[in-house]
Amino acid sequence: MLSAVTLPTMAIRVTIVPGDGIGPEVIGAARRAIEATGVRIEWDRREVGAGAFARTGEPLPSATLDSIRANRVALKGPVETPPASGVRSLNLALRRTLDLYANVRPCRLYGGVPSLYDAVDVLVVRENTEGMYTGIELEMGTRAVEELIGFIAATTGAVVPSDSGISVKEITEHGSERIARFAFGYARANGRAKVTASHKANIMKFSDGLFLEVVRRVAQEYPEIDFEDRIIDALCMQLVQAPERFDVLVLPNMYGDLVAELCAGMIGGAAVAPGGHFGGSDGRDLAVFEATHGTVPRLAGVNRANPVGATLSGAMMLRHLGETVAADTLETAVAEVLRDGNDVTPDLRAPDDDRPTVGTAEMTDAVIARL
Ligand code: IPM
Ligand code: MG
């Protein structure tokens, strides 16, 4: 209740994109939980995805991009890229258009979640705009491939087989520098002790090698944070064997994609893994929060989807907005519901546990009851 001296706080405007498949249900759940923390948010509902395409002919409407640019924060559900839209991936298009260069995927194992591990707390920082994801590709048998093969032969002497399909990987100095700064800055701001960079610099000297060189240089500006590097294959093995050895990981785009999913597999699956994409001058100007999972069409509309990834993404969003108490309270409430294990969706039930399960809405009610 407002006392006479309390000024009502301004509502924070946030773009909300329900998305496709299970998106509307999990984003609806996250929204209810966020509202129940008491933080006042004015939701600006926008569309991206197959639903948007069917209704408007635009899979990534400019009104949605404008809304995110204006509000600077969005909570987004998974989206489906309709093949007829001619876009390769709407997720990638959104991240590139807004230059959301840093993807943060915290992988923390909460008590009560079935997993092969006892303790995992790894934060994946993935470069989100370059590397293997340029989308620049030359198709086998085309004139462009033939010309490129000729150019490569002339400049390096290397012989590329004529029946090659070619994808371009690109790593820049400035791209490596900003993701490295973001990772160390995030580690510093969140009290993390160590950053591990991963790469295949022994094979790709001028792309991964450049990334490693730049991250090493940036590491020197953060003397209180330990720094190490691992070749990506060794990192995967060591993560699986001993995840407790790792804290913050910083990786080029595709390695980050793979390792984030690997780490999600250690904490109960993609459904419980939250995430945020950050951009702007220091990675604080623009942020889109979304879980790691996809649209899971077979679970759409039947109140079975796990709301944890989306809800924890909502907690990350609250933290980003400076609502630290609400963020902590929401994360703790989710952790308690998971630990208690009575009100969880079917995917969170270990095979030997025959307690009944609940739906998306009921699990969210249980989270709200603990706030
Ligand atoms: C992810 C997804 C996307 C990616 C796909 C859907 C293009 O796997 O968000 O991790 O590769 O980045
Ligand atoms: Mg992925």
GROMACS .gro file of C-alpha atoms and ligand atoms in nm:
model
  384
    1MET     CA    1   0.000   0.000   0.000
    2LEU     CA    2   0.127   0.350  -0.079
    3SER     CA    3   0.192   0.570   0.219
    4ALA     CA    4   0.146   0.945   0.190
    5VAL     CA    5   0.518   1.005   0.140
    6THR     CA    6   0.578   0.729  -0.114
    7LEU     CA    7   0.588   0.847  -0.471
    8PRO     CA    8   0.463   0.589  -0.714
    9THR     CA    9   0.761   0.459  -0.913
   10MET     CA   10   0.765   0.496  -1.289
   11ALA     CA   11   0.688   0.179  -1.475
   12ILE     CA   12   0.978   0.043  -1.682
   13ARG     CA   13   0.891  -0.013  -2.047
   14VAL     CA   14   0.996  -0.352  -2.176
   15THR     CA   15   0.933  -0.508  -2.518
   16ILE     CA   16   0.776  -0.852  -2.486
   17VAL     CA   17   0.783  -1.100  -2.774
   18PRO     CA   18   0.580  -1.415  -2.698
   19GLY     CA   19   0.711  -1.598  -3.008
   20ASP     CA   20   0.598  -1.933  -3.146
   21GLY     CA   21   0.533  -2.286  -3.016
   22ILE     CA   22   0.561  -2.293  -2.637
   23GLY     CA   23   0.677  -1.928  -2.645
   24PRO     CA   24   0.349  -1.764  -2.545
   25GLU     CA   25   0.309  -2.002  -2.249
   26VAL     CA   26   0.659  -1.972  -2.107
   27ILE     CA   27   0.677  -1.597  -2.169
   28GLY     CA   28   0.332  -1.560  -2.011
   29ALA     CA   29   0.461  -1.753  -1.710
   30ALA     CA   30   0.775  -1.540  -1.684
   31ARG     CA   31   0.571  -1.223  -1.713
   32ARG     CA   32   0.335  -1.325  -1.433
   33ALA     CA   33   0.628  -1.415  -1.208
   34ILE     CA   34   0.806  -1.087  -1.284
   35GLU     CA   35   0.492  -0.887  -1.211
   36ALA     CA   36   0.446  -1.073  -0.884
   37THR     CA   37   0.785  -0.943  -0.763
   38GLY     CA   38   0.622  -0.599  -0.749
   39VAL     CA   39   0.847  -0.436  -1.008
   40ARG     CA   40   0.624  -0.221  -1.226
   41ILE     CA   41   0.667  -0.294  -1.593
   42GLU     CA   42   0.475  -0.157  -1.886
   43TRP     CA   43   0.490  -0.434  -2.146
   44ASP     CA   44   0.513  -0.336  -2.510
   45ARG     CA   45   0.390  -0.650  -2.687
   46ARG     CA   46   0.550  -0.717  -3.027
   47GLU     CA   47   0.584  -1.000  -3.271
   48VAL     CA   48   0.863  -1.198  -3.436
   49GLY     CA   49   0.841  -1.538  -3.603
   50ALA     CA   50   0.607  -1.768  -3.791
   51GLY     CA   51   0.296  -1.622  -3.628
   52ALA     CA   52   0.402  -1.269  -3.721
   53PHE     CA   53   0.478  -1.380  -4.076
   54ALA     CA   54   0.139  -1.548  -4.118
   55ARG     CA   55  -0.048  -1.245  -3.990
   56THR     CA   56   0.154  -0.959  -4.136
   57GLY     CA   57   0.385  -1.103  -4.404
   58GLU     CA   58   0.681  -0.971  -4.204
   59PRO     CA   59   0.870  -1.230  -3.995
   60LEU     CA   60   1.080  -0.965  -3.819
   61PRO     CA   61   0.861  -0.654  -3.828
   62SER     CA   62   1.042  -0.322  -3.816
   63ALA     CA   63   0.795  -0.211  -3.546
   64THR     CA   64   0.943  -0.482  -3.323
   65LEU     CA   65   1.299  -0.368  -3.387
   66ASP     CA   66   1.199  -0.006  -3.327
   67SER     CA   67   1.032  -0.101  -3.001
   68ILE     CA   68   1.343  -0.285  -2.875
   69ARG     CA   69   1.564   0.006  -2.981
   70ALA     CA   70   1.338   0.250  -2.798
   71ASN     CA   71   1.285   0.046  -2.479
   72ARG     CA   72   1.640  -0.096  -2.481
   73VAL     CA   73   1.521  -0.414  -2.307
   74ALA     CA   74   1.319  -0.709  -2.434
   75LEU     CA   75   1.194  -1.042  -2.304
   76LYS     CA   76   1.160  -1.282  -2.594
   77GLY     CA   77   1.021  -1.630  -2.646
   78PRO     CA   78   1.154  -1.885  -2.895
   79VAL     CA   79   1.060  -1.814  -3.256
   80GLU     CA   80   1.021  -2.032  -3.563
   81THR     CA   81   1.170  -1.918  -3.893
   82PRO     CA   82   0.913  -1.989  -4.165
   83PRO     CA   83   1.098  -2.131  -4.470
   84ALA     CA   84   0.884  -1.914  -4.701
   85SER     CA   85   1.013  -1.598  -4.533
   86GLY     CA   86   1.345  -1.632  -4.715
   87VAL     CA   87   1.534  -1.559  -4.393
   88ARG     CA   88   1.785  -1.820  -4.279
   89SER     CA   89   1.726  -1.765  -3.908
   90LEU     CA   90   1.515  -1.497  -3.744
   91ASN     CA   91   1.711  -1.530  -3.422
   92LEU     CA   92   2.034  -1.456  -3.602
   93ALA     CA   93   1.874  -1.174  -3.800
   94LEU     CA   94   1.751  -1.011  -3.479
   95ARG     CA   95   2.088  -1.045  -3.305
   96ARG     CA   96   2.279  -0.909  -3.603
   97THR     CA   97   2.041  -0.626  -3.681
   98LEU     CA   98   2.061  -0.500  -3.323
   99ASP     CA   99   2.433  -0.586  -3.301
  100LEU     CA  100   2.373  -0.788  -2.984
  101TYR     CA  101   2.730  -0.906  -2.974
  102ALA     CA  102   2.742  -1.079  -2.636
  103ASN     CA  103   2.534  -1.382  -2.546
  104VAL     CA  104   2.542  -1.478  -2.179
  105ARG     CA  105   2.418  -1.825  -2.085
  106PRO     CA  106   2.457  -1.899  -1.715
  107CYS     CA  107   2.454  -2.274  -1.650
  108ARG     CA  108   2.388  -2.334  -1.283
  109LEU     CA  109   2.259  -2.663  -1.147
  110TYR     CA  110   1.977  -2.609  -0.898
  111GLY     CA  111   1.909  -2.869  -0.628
  112GLY     CA  112   1.630  -3.109  -0.718
  113VAL     CA  113   1.692  -3.096  -1.094
  114PRO     CA  114   1.782  -3.438  -1.236
  115SER     CA  115   2.141  -3.427  -1.365
  116LEU     CA  116   2.449  -3.648  -1.391
  117TYR     CA  117   2.636  -3.387  -1.186
  118ASP     CA  118   2.633  -3.264  -0.827
  119ALA     CA  119   2.749  -2.908  -0.883
  120VAL     CA  120   2.775  -2.698  -1.198
  121ASP     CA  121   2.804  -2.320  -1.214
  122VAL     CA  122   2.954  -2.218  -1.545
  123LEU     CA  123   2.875  -1.892  -1.720
  124VAL     CA  124   2.912  -1.906  -2.097
  125VAL     CA  125   2.988  -1.578  -2.275
  126ARG     CA  126   2.949  -1.633  -2.647
  127GLU     CA  127   3.046  -1.391  -2.922
  128ASN     CA  128   2.723  -1.346  -3.111
  129THR     CA  129   2.786  -1.170  -3.440
  130GLU     CA  130   3.085  -1.312  -3.628
  131GLY     CA  131   3.300  -1.629  -3.643
  132MET     CA  132   3.131  -1.914  -3.830
  133TYR     CA  133   2.802  -1.725  -3.838
  134THR     CA  134   2.874  -1.475  -4.113
  135GLY     CA  135   2.621  -1.648  -4.337
  136ILE     CA  136   2.861  -1.587  -4.626
  137GLU     CA  137   2.860  -1.907  -4.827
  138LEU     CA  138   2.952  -2.007  -5.178
  139GLU     CA  139   2.777  -2.304  -5.330
  140MET     CA  140   2.963  -2.592  -5.491
  141GLY     CA  141   2.990  -2.567  -5.866
  142THR     CA  142   2.930  -2.193  -5.888
  143ARG     CA  143   3.144  -1.939  -6.066
  144ALA     CA  144   3.213  -1.771  -5.733
  145VAL     CA  145   3.369  -2.089  -5.592
  146GLU     CA  146   3.580  -2.129  -5.903
  147GLU     CA  147   3.707  -1.771  -5.876
  148LEU     CA  148   3.779  -1.799  -5.507
  149ILE     CA  149   3.972  -2.123  -5.563
  150GLY     CA  150   4.175  -1.942  -5.828
  151PHE     CA  151   4.244  -1.653  -5.592
  152ILE     CA  152   4.349  -1.887  -5.310
  153ALA     CA  153   4.583  -2.077  -5.542
  154ALA     CA  154   4.740  -1.751  -5.662
  155THR     CA  155   4.787  -1.601  -5.316
  156THR     CA  156   4.875  -1.906  -5.105
  157GLY     CA  157   4.963  -2.184  -5.347
  158ALA     CA  158   4.703  -2.406  -5.177
  159VAL     CA  159   4.484  -2.628  -5.391
  160VAL     CA  160   4.118  -2.628  -5.292
  161PRO     CA  161   3.920  -2.911  -5.459
  162SER     CA  162   3.684  -2.779  -5.726
  163ASP     CA  163   3.386  -2.964  -5.578
  164SER     CA  164   3.402  -2.761  -5.255
  165GLY     CA  165   3.122  -2.572  -5.090
  166ILE     CA  166   3.268  -2.281  -4.896
  167SER     CA  167   3.155  -2.106  -4.577
  168VAL     CA  168   3.340  -1.798  -4.459
  169LYS     CA  169   3.457  -1.769  -4.101
  170GLU     CA  170   3.558  -1.423  -3.993
  171ILE     CA  171   3.705  -1.309  -3.662
  172THR     CA  172   3.787  -0.944  -3.614
  173GLU     CA  173   4.017  -0.767  -3.372
  174HIS     CA  174   3.747  -0.525  -3.259
  175GLY     CA  175   3.490  -0.806  -3.226
  176SER     CA  176   3.728  -1.009  -3.012
  177GLU     CA  177   3.816  -0.707  -2.804
  178ARG     CA  178   3.458  -0.613  -2.721
  179ILE     CA  179   3.356  -0.968  -2.630
  180ALA     CA  180   3.668  -1.007  -2.415
  181ARG     CA  181   3.597  -0.676  -2.235
  182PHE     CA  182   3.236  -0.782  -2.192
  183ALA     CA  183   3.336  -1.119  -2.040
  184PHE     CA  184   3.588  -0.969  -1.796
  185GLY     CA  185   3.353  -0.684  -1.711
  186TYR     CA  186   3.073  -0.930  -1.645
  187ALA     CA  187   3.306  -1.143  -1.431
  188ARG     CA  188   3.412  -0.838  -1.231
  189ALA     CA  189   3.059  -0.705  -1.184
  190ASN     CA  190   2.931  -1.046  -1.073
  191GLY     CA  191   3.216  -1.145  -0.844
  192ARG     CA  192   3.346  -1.422  -1.066
  193ALA     CA  193   3.707  -1.531  -1.011
  194LYS     CA  194   3.824  -1.676  -1.341
  195VAL     CA  195   3.778  -1.642  -1.717
  196THR     CA  196   3.871  -1.924  -1.953
  197ALA     CA  197   3.898  -1.845  -2.325
  198SER     CA  198   3.854  -2.130  -2.565
  199HIS     CA  199   3.962  -2.158  -2.929
  200LYS     CA  200   4.135  -2.374  -3.188
  201ALA     CA  201   4.426  -2.136  -3.237
  202ASN     CA  202   4.666  -2.422  -3.305
  203ILE     CA  203   4.484  -2.485  -3.635
  204MET     CA  204   4.326  -2.147  -3.721
  205LYS     CA  205   4.605  -1.905  -3.644
  206PHE     CA  206   4.461  -1.599  -3.812
  207SER     CA  207   4.105  -1.626  -3.683
  208ASP     CA  208   4.106  -1.814  -3.351
  209GLY     CA  209   4.468  -1.710  -3.301
  210LEU     CA  210   4.367  -1.345  -3.330
  211PHE     CA  211   4.081  -1.401  -3.086
  212LEU     CA  212   4.319  -1.558  -2.833
  213GLU     CA  213   4.581  -1.287  -2.872
  214VAL     CA  214   4.324  -1.013  -2.814
  215VAL     CA  215   4.162  -1.186  -2.513
  216ARG     CA  216   4.507  -1.233  -2.358
  217ARG     CA  217   4.576  -0.863  -2.401
  218VAL     CA  218   4.244  -0.760  -2.244
  219ALA     CA  219   4.300  -1.004  -1.956
  220GLN     CA  220   4.594  -0.791  -1.843
  221GLU     CA  221   4.353  -0.508  -1.764
  222TYR     CA  222   4.176  -0.730  -1.511
  223PRO     CA  223   4.459  -0.849  -1.285
  224GLU     CA  224   4.223  -0.960  -1.007
  225ILE     CA  225   4.055  -1.212  -1.239
  226ASP     CA  226   4.243  -1.531  -1.320
  227PHE     CA  227   4.280  -1.602  -1.686
  228GLU     CA  228   4.353  -1.921  -1.875
  229ASP     CA  229   4.284  -2.064  -2.217
  230ARG     CA  230   4.191  -2.407  -2.344
  231ILE     CA  231   4.178  -2.557  -2.688
  232ILE     CA  232   3.810  -2.620  -2.755
  233ASP     CA  233   3.825  -2.999  -2.775
  234ALA     CA  234   4.013  -3.020  -2.445
  235LEU     CA  235   3.766  -2.778  -2.289
  236CYS     CA  236   3.475  -3.004  -2.384
  237MET     CA  237   3.643  -3.305  -2.229
  238GLN     CA  238   3.736  -3.122  -1.910
  239LEU     CA  239   3.390  -2.967  -1.876
  240VAL     CA  240   3.233  -3.310  -1.885
  241GLN     CA  241   3.489  -3.454  -1.644
  242ALA     CA  242   3.516  -3.169  -1.394
  243PRO     CA  243   3.285  -2.872  -1.452
  244GLU     CA  244   3.381  -2.728  -1.113
  245ARG     CA  245   3.716  -2.627  -1.263
  246PHE     CA  246   3.544  -2.361  -1.472
  247ASP     CA  247   3.381  -2.030  -1.394
  248VAL     CA  248   3.332  -1.786  -1.686
  249LEU     CA  249   3.399  -1.911  -2.039
  250VAL     CA  250   3.449  -1.675  -2.333
  251LEU     CA  251   3.421  -1.824  -2.678
  252PRO     CA  252   3.385  -1.736  -3.045
  253ASN     CA  253   3.032  -1.772  -3.181
  254MET     CA  254   2.995  -2.135  -3.282
  255TYR     CA  255   3.207  -2.281  -3.002
  256GLY     CA  256   2.987  -2.079  -2.767
  257ASP     CA  257   2.674  -2.220  -2.927
  258LEU     CA  258   2.799  -2.576  -2.881
  259VAL     CA  259   2.946  -2.533  -2.533
  260ALA     CA  260   2.636  -2.352  -2.401
  261GLU     CA  261   2.425  -2.647  -2.508
  262LEU     CA  262   2.676  -2.892  -2.360
  263CYS     CA  263   2.662  -2.705  -2.029
  264ALA     CA  264   2.280  -2.690  -2.048
  265GLY     CA  265   2.291  -3.069  -2.071
  266MET     CA  266   2.474  -3.079  -1.738
  267ILE     CA  267   2.216  -2.867  -1.554
  268GLY     CA  268   1.895  -3.040  -1.661
  269GLY     CA  269   1.862  -2.942  -2.027
  270ALA     CA  270   1.797  -2.641  -2.247
  271ALA     CA  271   1.453  -2.590  -2.089
  272VAL     CA  272   1.605  -2.465  -1.763
  273ALA     CA  273   1.890  -2.263  -1.917
  274PRO     CA  274   1.833  -1.885  -1.926
  275GLY     CA  275   2.014  -1.633  -2.137
  276GLY     CA  276   2.062  -1.275  -2.244
  277HIS     CA  277   2.197  -1.105  -2.554
  278PHE     CA  278   2.370  -0.773  -2.500
  279GLY     CA  279   2.478  -0.492  -2.726
  280GLY     CA  280   2.540  -0.123  -2.750
  281SER     CA  281   2.852   0.069  -2.661
  282ASP     CA  282   2.948  -0.124  -2.347
  283GLY     CA  283   2.708  -0.415  -2.371
  284ARG     CA  284   2.464  -0.238  -2.138
  285ASP     CA  285   2.264  -0.032  -2.387
  286LEU     CA  286   2.052  -0.298  -2.547
  287ALA     CA  287   1.951  -0.635  -2.406
  288VAL     CA  288   1.722  -0.915  -2.522
  289PHE     CA  289   1.657  -1.193  -2.272
  290GLU     CA  290   1.554  -1.539  -2.388
  291ALA     CA  291   1.592  -1.897  -2.276
  292THR     CA  292   1.825  -2.135  -2.461
  293HIS     CA  293   1.545  -2.371  -2.572
  294GLY     CA  294   1.350  -2.362  -2.899
  295THR     CA  295   0.978  -2.362  -2.982
  296VAL     CA  296   0.915  -2.735  -2.900
  297PRO     CA  297   0.598  -2.753  -3.118
  298ARG     CA  298   0.486  -3.088  -2.969
  299LEU     CA  299   0.440  -2.923  -2.629
  300ALA     CA  300   0.271  -2.607  -2.755
  301GLY     CA  301  -0.064  -2.509  -2.611
  302VAL     CA  302  -0.101  -2.800  -2.367
  303ASN     CA  303   0.030  -2.641  -2.046
  304ARG     CA  304   0.326  -2.883  -2.032
  305ALA     CA  305   0.619  -2.656  -2.116
  306ASN     CA  306   0.885  -2.596  -1.854
  307PRO     CA  307   0.877  -2.226  -1.759
  308VAL     CA  308   1.214  -2.223  -1.579
  309GLY     CA  309   1.441  -2.104  -1.862
  310ALA     CA  310   1.210  -1.815  -1.946
  311THR     CA  311   1.151  -1.723  -1.581
  312LEU     CA  312   1.522  -1.726  -1.498
  313SER     CA  313   1.580  -1.513  -1.810
  314GLY     CA  314   1.327  -1.277  -1.652
  315ALA     CA  315   1.536  -1.273  -1.333
  316MET     CA  316   1.844  -1.187  -1.543
  317MET     CA  317   1.639  -0.907  -1.697
  318LEU     CA  318   1.543  -0.769  -1.356
  319ARG     CA  319   1.911  -0.772  -1.256
  320HIS     CA  320   2.000  -0.586  -1.575
  321LEU     CA  321   1.734  -0.327  -1.492
  322GLY     CA  322   1.894  -0.270  -1.153
  323GLU     CA  323   1.611  -0.449  -0.971
  324THR     CA  324   1.856  -0.665  -0.778
  325VAL     CA  325   1.630  -0.755  -0.487
  326ALA     CA  326   1.345  -0.863  -0.716
  327ALA     CA  327   1.593  -1.058  -0.932
  328ASP     CA  328   1.735  -1.245  -0.632
  329THR     CA  329   1.389  -1.310  -0.490
  330LEU     CA  330   1.265  -1.453  -0.819
  331GLU     CA  331   1.569  -1.673  -0.869
  332THR     CA  332   1.543  -1.801  -0.511
  333ALA     CA  333   1.173  -1.878  -0.555
  334VAL     CA  334   1.247  -2.082  -0.870
  335ALA     CA  335   1.532  -2.261  -0.690
  336GLU     CA  336   1.301  -2.348  -0.398
  337VAL     CA  337   1.029  -2.488  -0.624
  338LEU     CA  338   1.292  -2.700  -0.800
  339ARG     CA  339   1.446  -2.822  -0.475
  340ASP     CA  340   1.109  -2.903  -0.323
  341GLY     CA  341   1.014  -3.090  -0.642
  342ASN     CA  342   0.638  -3.109  -0.579
  343ASP     CA  343   0.523  -2.854  -0.836
  344VAL     CA  344   0.735  -2.924  -1.142
  345THR     CA  345   0.665  -3.000  -1.507
  346PRO     CA  346   0.705  -3.361  -1.631
  347ASP     CA  347   1.049  -3.303  -1.787
  348LEU     CA  348   1.189  -3.216  -1.443
  349ARG     CA  349   1.091  -3.547  -1.287
  350ALA     CA  350   1.363  -3.812  -1.243
  351PRO     CA  351   1.253  -4.154  -1.380
  352ASP     CA  352   1.255  -4.310  -1.032
  353ASP     CA  353   1.041  -4.033  -0.878
  354ASP     CA  354   0.672  -4.112  -0.913
  355ARG     CA  355   0.524  -3.800  -0.757
  356PRO     CA  356   0.266  -3.636  -0.984
  357THR     CA  357   0.372  -3.342  -1.200
  358VAL     CA  358   0.202  -3.011  -1.274
  359GLY     CA  359   0.156  -2.782  -1.574
  360THR     CA  360   0.332  -2.463  -1.678
  361ALA     CA  361   0.073  -2.242  -1.507
  362GLU     CA  362   0.071  -2.439  -1.180
  363MET     CA  363   0.450  -2.444  -1.157
  364THR     CA  364   0.443  -2.068  -1.204
  365ASP     CA  365   0.179  -2.037  -0.929
  366ALA     CA  366   0.416  -2.228  -0.700
  367VAL     CA  367   0.702  -1.988  -0.785
  368ILE     CA  368   0.477  -1.687  -0.718
  369ALA     CA  369   0.363  -1.835  -0.387
  370ARG     CA  370   0.726  -1.831  -0.269
  371LEU     CA  371   0.799  -1.471  -0.361
  372IPM     C1  372   2.093  -2.065  -3.025
  372IPM     C2  373   2.042  -2.139  -3.146
  372IPM     C3  374   2.062  -2.051  -3.268
  372IPM     C4  375   2.211  -2.032  -3.286
  372IPM     C5  376   1.996  -2.107  -3.394
  372IPM     C6  377   1.847  -2.122  -3.374
  372IPM     C7  378   2.025  -2.023  -3.515
  372IPM     O1  379   2.106  -2.261  -3.158
  372IPM     O2  380   2.037  -1.960  -2.991
  372IPM     O3  381   2.187  -2.114  -2.963
  372IPM     O4  382   2.279  -2.112  -3.353
  372IPM     O5  383   2.263  -1.935  -3.231
  373MG      MG  384   2.228  -2.313  -2.991
   0.00000   0.00000   0.00000
